[in-house]
């Protein structure tokens, strides 16, 4: 259209009419013929413009569809990436919760272990004190056992001495009685000759006393 307008030039002046624009080389042609030529060229130009506009619209549609497809792909990829990020975030959150739960369980177990350690330490100290007391009791029992042994030995010795004293006393009492009886018998019996007969009963009594002492 611009190239067509560049080719127009002013027509010669006409009476009672203004200046008209005519195509180059159309001087002397009838006005109606010039108008028809202008109309055809304008129609052709508009047809070309319409065709170019349609092609441009088609190209724009293709570009728009391509860009929309790219945008859809980008949005889809972004959505998938967002989903993956959300899943990763949920997994990280779950892992964090699991870690916190594990740390809490570990802390509780550590507290229980610490309590058991303190209890074991207390029991160890108590066992140490009891062992000390037991050792003291064992020493006391050993000393008491030695004392009992000494007392038993002393008691046996005292029993032996008492038995010996008792036997001696009984023997002496018997001897005194026998001696008294012998003296009474001698006093009643007639006198005998010699000293051997009078000393034999005393020797027999002494032998008997010695034998009883050996038995005791």
Short mmCIF file of C-alpha atoms in Angstrom, two decimals:
data_model
loop_
_atom_site.label_atom_id
_atom_site.label_comp_id
_atom_site.label_asym_id
_atom_site.label_seq_id
_atom_site.Cartn_x
_atom_site.Cartn_y
_atom_site.Cartn_z
CA UNK A 1 0.00 0.00 0.00
CA UNK A 2 2.85 2.39 0.80
CA UNK A 3 4.56 1.60 -2.51
CA UNK A 4 1.26 2.22 -4.28
CA UNK A 5 0.81 5.58 -2.60
CA UNK A 6 4.36 6.57 -3.49
CA UNK A 7 3.49 6.06 -7.19
CA UNK A 8 0.59 8.57 -7.14
CA UNK A 9 1.06 12.16 -8.37
CA UNK A 10 -1.21 15.23 -8.64
CA UNK A 11 -3.51 15.45 -11.69
CA UNK A 12 -3.74 18.59 -13.82
CA UNK A 13 -6.04 21.26 -12.43
CA UNK A 14 -9.69 20.93 -13.47
CA UNK A 15 -12.25 23.64 -13.42
CA UNK A 16 -14.52 23.87 -10.37
CA UNK A 17 -12.88 20.86 -8.76
CA UNK A 18 -9.95 20.47 -6.54
CA UNK A 19 -6.76 18.68 -7.18
CA UNK A 20 -7.10 14.91 -7.74
CA UNK A 21 -4.46 12.22 -7.29
CA UNK A 22 -3.86 9.93 -10.25
CA UNK A 23 -1.40 7.12 -10.97
CA UNK A 24 1.78 8.01 -12.83
CA UNK A 25 1.37 7.88 -16.56
CA UNK A 26 -2.40 8.34 -16.35
CA UNK A 27 -2.44 11.90 -17.56
CA UNK A 28 -5.23 12.40 -20.04
CA UNK A 29 -7.11 9.24 -18.90
CA UNK A 30 -10.72 9.43 -17.85
CA UNK A 31 -11.31 9.98 -14.16
CA UNK A 32 -13.53 6.97 -13.76
CA UNK A 33 -10.84 4.71 -15.26
CA UNK A 34 -8.27 6.05 -12.84
CA UNK A 35 -10.67 5.45 -9.94
CA UNK A 36 -11.22 1.84 -10.98
CA UNK A 37 -7.49 1.20 -11.19
CA UNK A 38 -6.99 2.67 -7.72
CA UNK A 39 -9.81 0.53 -6.30
CA UNK A 40 -8.36 -2.67 -7.80
CA UNK A 41 -4.88 -1.92 -6.49
CA UNK A 42 -6.29 -1.12 -3.07
CA UNK A 43 -8.30 -4.38 -3.06
CA UNK A 44 -5.20 -6.31 -4.10
CA UNK A 45 -3.18 -4.63 -1.40
CA UNK A 46 -5.83 -5.37 1.22
CA UNK A 47 -6.02 -9.00 0.04
CA UNK A 48 -2.25 -9.28 0.40
CA UNK A 49 -2.45 -7.67 3.79
CA UNK A 50 -5.24 -10.04 4.82
CA UNK A 51 -3.27 -13.06 3.63
CA UNK A 52 -0.17 -11.80 5.43
CA UNK A 53 -2.27 -11.15 8.52
CA UNK A 54 -3.69 -14.67 8.41
CA UNK A 55 -0.20 -16.12 7.99
CA UNK A 56 0.98 -13.95 10.85
CA UNK A 57 -1.95 -15.09 12.97
CA UNK A 58 -1.19 -18.71 12.12
CA UNK A 59 2.45 -18.18 13.01
CA UNK A 60 1.43 -16.44 16.21
CA UNK A 61 -0.96 -19.30 17.00
CA UNK A 62 1.80 -21.82 16.39
CA UNK A 63 4.17 -19.81 18.54
CA UNK A 64 1.50 -19.41 21.22
CA UNK A 65 0.74 -23.12 21.14
CA UNK A 66 4.45 -23.93 21.31
CA UNK A 67 4.97 -21.48 24.15
CA UNK A 68 1.85 -22.79 25.88
CA UNK A 69 3.13 -26.34 25.48
CA UNK A 70 6.47 -25.23 26.88
CA UNK A 71 4.65 -23.46 29.68
CA UNK A 72 2.53 -26.55 30.36
CA UNK A 73 5.65 -28.71 30.34
CA UNK A 74 7.37 -26.24 32.63
CA UNK A 75 4.34 -26.12 34.93
CA UNK A 76 4.13 -29.91 34.88
CA UNK A 77 7.82 -30.21 35.62
CA UNK A 78 7.49 -27.58 38.31
CA UNK A 79 4.52 -29.44 39.78
CA UNK A 80 6.42 -32.72 39.72
CA UNK A 81 9.43 -31.01 41.23
CA UNK A 82 7.19 -29.44 43.85
CA UNK A 83 5.70 -32.87 44.59
CA UNK A 84 9.16 -34.38 44.82
CA UNK A 85 10.23 -31.52 47.06
CA UNK A 86 7.12 -32.03 49.21
CA UNK A 87 7.78 -35.77 49.40
CA UNK A 88 11.42 -35.10 50.26
CA UNK A 89 10.29 -32.59 52.88
CA UNK A 90 7.83 -35.10 54.35
CA UNK A 91 10.51 -37.78 54.34
CA UNK A 92 12.95 -35.39 55.99
CA UNK A 93 10.30 -34.45 58.54
CA UNK A 94 9.55 -38.12 59.21
CA UNK A 95 13.26 -38.86 59.47
CA UNK A 96 13.66 -35.94 61.85
CA UNK A 97 10.77 -37.16 63.98
CA UNK A 98 12.25 -40.67 63.96
CA UNK A 99 15.62 -39.23 64.93
CA UNK A 100 14.06 -37.19 67.73
CA UNK A 101 12.14 -40.25 68.94
CA UNK A 102 15.32 -42.32 68.82
CA UNK A 103 17.21 -39.59 70.70
CA UNK A 104 14.42 -39.45 73.29
CA UNK A 105 14.54 -43.24 73.72
CA UNK A 106 18.32 -43.09 73.95
CA UNK A 107 18.07 -40.34 76.57
CA UNK A 108 15.59 -42.40 78.60
CA UNK A 109 17.81 -45.47 78.32
CA UNK A 110 20.80 -43.38 79.37
CA UNK A 111 18.83 -42.14 82.39
CA UNK A 112 17.89 -45.72 83.28
CA UNK A 113 21.50 -46.83 82.84
CA UNK A 114 22.65 -43.94 85.04
CA UNK A 115 20.10 -44.93 87.69
CA UNK A 116 21.30 -48.54 87.49
CA UNK A 117 24.90 -47.38 87.76
CA UNK A 118 24.13 -45.31 90.83
CA UNK A 119 22.18 -48.20 92.33
CA UNK A 120 25.05 -50.60 91.55
CA UNK A 121 27.50 -48.15 93.12
CA UNK A 122 25.32 -47.87 96.20
CA UNK A 123 25.00 -51.65 96.40
CA UNK A 124 28.77 -51.98 95.98
CA UNK A 125 29.35 -49.58 98.85
CA UNK A 126 26.78 -51.43 100.95
CA UNK A 127 28.44 -54.75 100.10
CA UNK A 128 31.80 -53.25 101.07
CA UNK A 129 30.41 -52.17 104.44
CA UNK A 130 28.80 -55.57 104.96
CA UNK A 131 32.05 -57.31 104.02
CA UNK A 132 33.88 -55.13 106.55
CA UNK A 133 31.33 -56.02 109.21
CA UNK A 134 31.53 -59.68 108.19
CA UNK A 135 35.31 -59.60 108.49
CA UNK A 136 35.00 -58.05 111.93
CA UNK A 137 32.43 -60.69 112.90
CA UNK A 138 34.76 -63.40 111.58
CA UNK A 139 37.60 -61.99 113.66
CA UNK A 140 35.31 -61.85 116.67
CA UNK A 141 34.12 -65.40 115.98
CA UNK A 142 37.71 -66.58 115.64
CA UNK A 143 38.64 -64.87 118.90
CA UNK A 144 35.54 -66.33 120.54
CA UNK A 145 36.45 -69.76 119.18
CA UNK A 146 39.93 -69.44 120.63
CA UNK A 147 38.41 -68.30 123.90
CA UNK A 148 36.02 -71.26 123.84
CA UNK A 149 38.93 -73.60 123.13
CA UNK A 150 40.84 -72.12 126.03
CA UNK A 151 37.79 -72.37 128.27
CA UNK A 152 37.15 -75.96 127.17
CA UNK A 153 40.79 -76.83 127.84
CA UNK A 154 40.59 -75.11 131.19
CA UNK A 155 37.29 -76.85 131.96
CA UNK A 156 38.73 -80.24 131.05
CA UNK A 157 41.74 -79.51 133.19
CA UNK A 158 39.50 -78.39 136.04
CA UNK A 159 37.35 -81.50 135.63
CA UNK A 160 40.46 -83.65 135.63
CA UNK A 161 41.79 -81.88 138.69
CA UNK A 162 38.42 -82.11 140.41
CA UNK A 163 38.15 -85.78 139.57
CA UNK A 164 41.67 -86.35 140.83
CA UNK A 165 40.94 -84.37 143.98
CA UNK A 166 37.70 -86.26 144.44
CA UNK A 167 39.42 -89.59 143.98
CA UNK A 168 42.18 -88.50 146.33
CA UNK A 169 39.66 -87.33 148.90
CA UNK A 170 37.66 -90.53 148.60
CA UNK A 171 40.84 -92.56 148.81
CA UNK A 172 42.09 -90.64 151.79
CA UNK A 173 38.70 -90.96 153.44
CA UNK A 174 38.75 -94.68 152.76
CA UNK A 175 42.25 -94.95 154.06
CA UNK A 176 41.33 -93.08 157.18
CA UNK A 177 38.38 -95.33 157.68
CA UNK A 178 40.43 -98.44 157.06
CA UNK A 179 43.15 -97.14 159.31
CA UNK A 180 40.62 -96.41 162.00
CA UNK A 181 39.12 -99.85 161.57
CA UNK A 182 42.58 -101.43 161.66
CA UNK A 183 43.47 -99.48 164.76
CA UNK A 184 40.23 -100.55 166.36
CA UNK A 185 40.90 -104.13 165.40
CA UNK A 186 44.44 -103.94 166.72
CA UNK A 187 43.20 -102.47 169.91
CA UNK A 188 40.77 -105.32 170.35
CA UNK A 189 43.16 -108.06 169.11
CA UNK A 190 45.94 -109.55 171.28
CA UNK A 191 49.40 -108.11 170.77
CA UNK A 192 51.57 -109.76 168.06
CA UNK A 193 55.26 -110.14 167.81
CA UNK A 194 57.50 -108.31 165.41
CA UNK A 195 57.00 -105.13 163.39
CA UNK A 196 56.59 -106.74 159.96
CA UNK A 197 53.07 -107.88 160.60
CA UNK A 198 51.99 -104.46 161.81
CA UNK A 199 53.37 -102.62 158.75
CA UNK A 200 51.91 -104.87 156.05
CA UNK A 201 48.38 -103.35 156.12
CA UNK A 202 49.77 -99.85 155.77
CA UNK A 203 51.84 -100.82 152.72
CA UNK A 204 48.81 -102.43 151.12
CA UNK A 205 46.81 -99.29 151.64
CA UNK A 206 49.54 -97.12 150.11
CA UNK A 207 49.69 -99.39 147.05
CA UNK A 208 45.94 -99.17 146.66
CA UNK A 209 46.01 -95.35 146.84
CA UNK A 210 48.78 -95.18 144.22
CA UNK A 211 46.83 -97.50 141.90
CA UNK A 212 43.68 -95.35 142.17
CA UNK A 213 45.64 -92.19 141.45
CA UNK A 214 47.12 -93.76 138.34
CA UNK A 215 43.62 -94.73 137.15
CA UNK A 216 42.36 -91.18 137.74
#
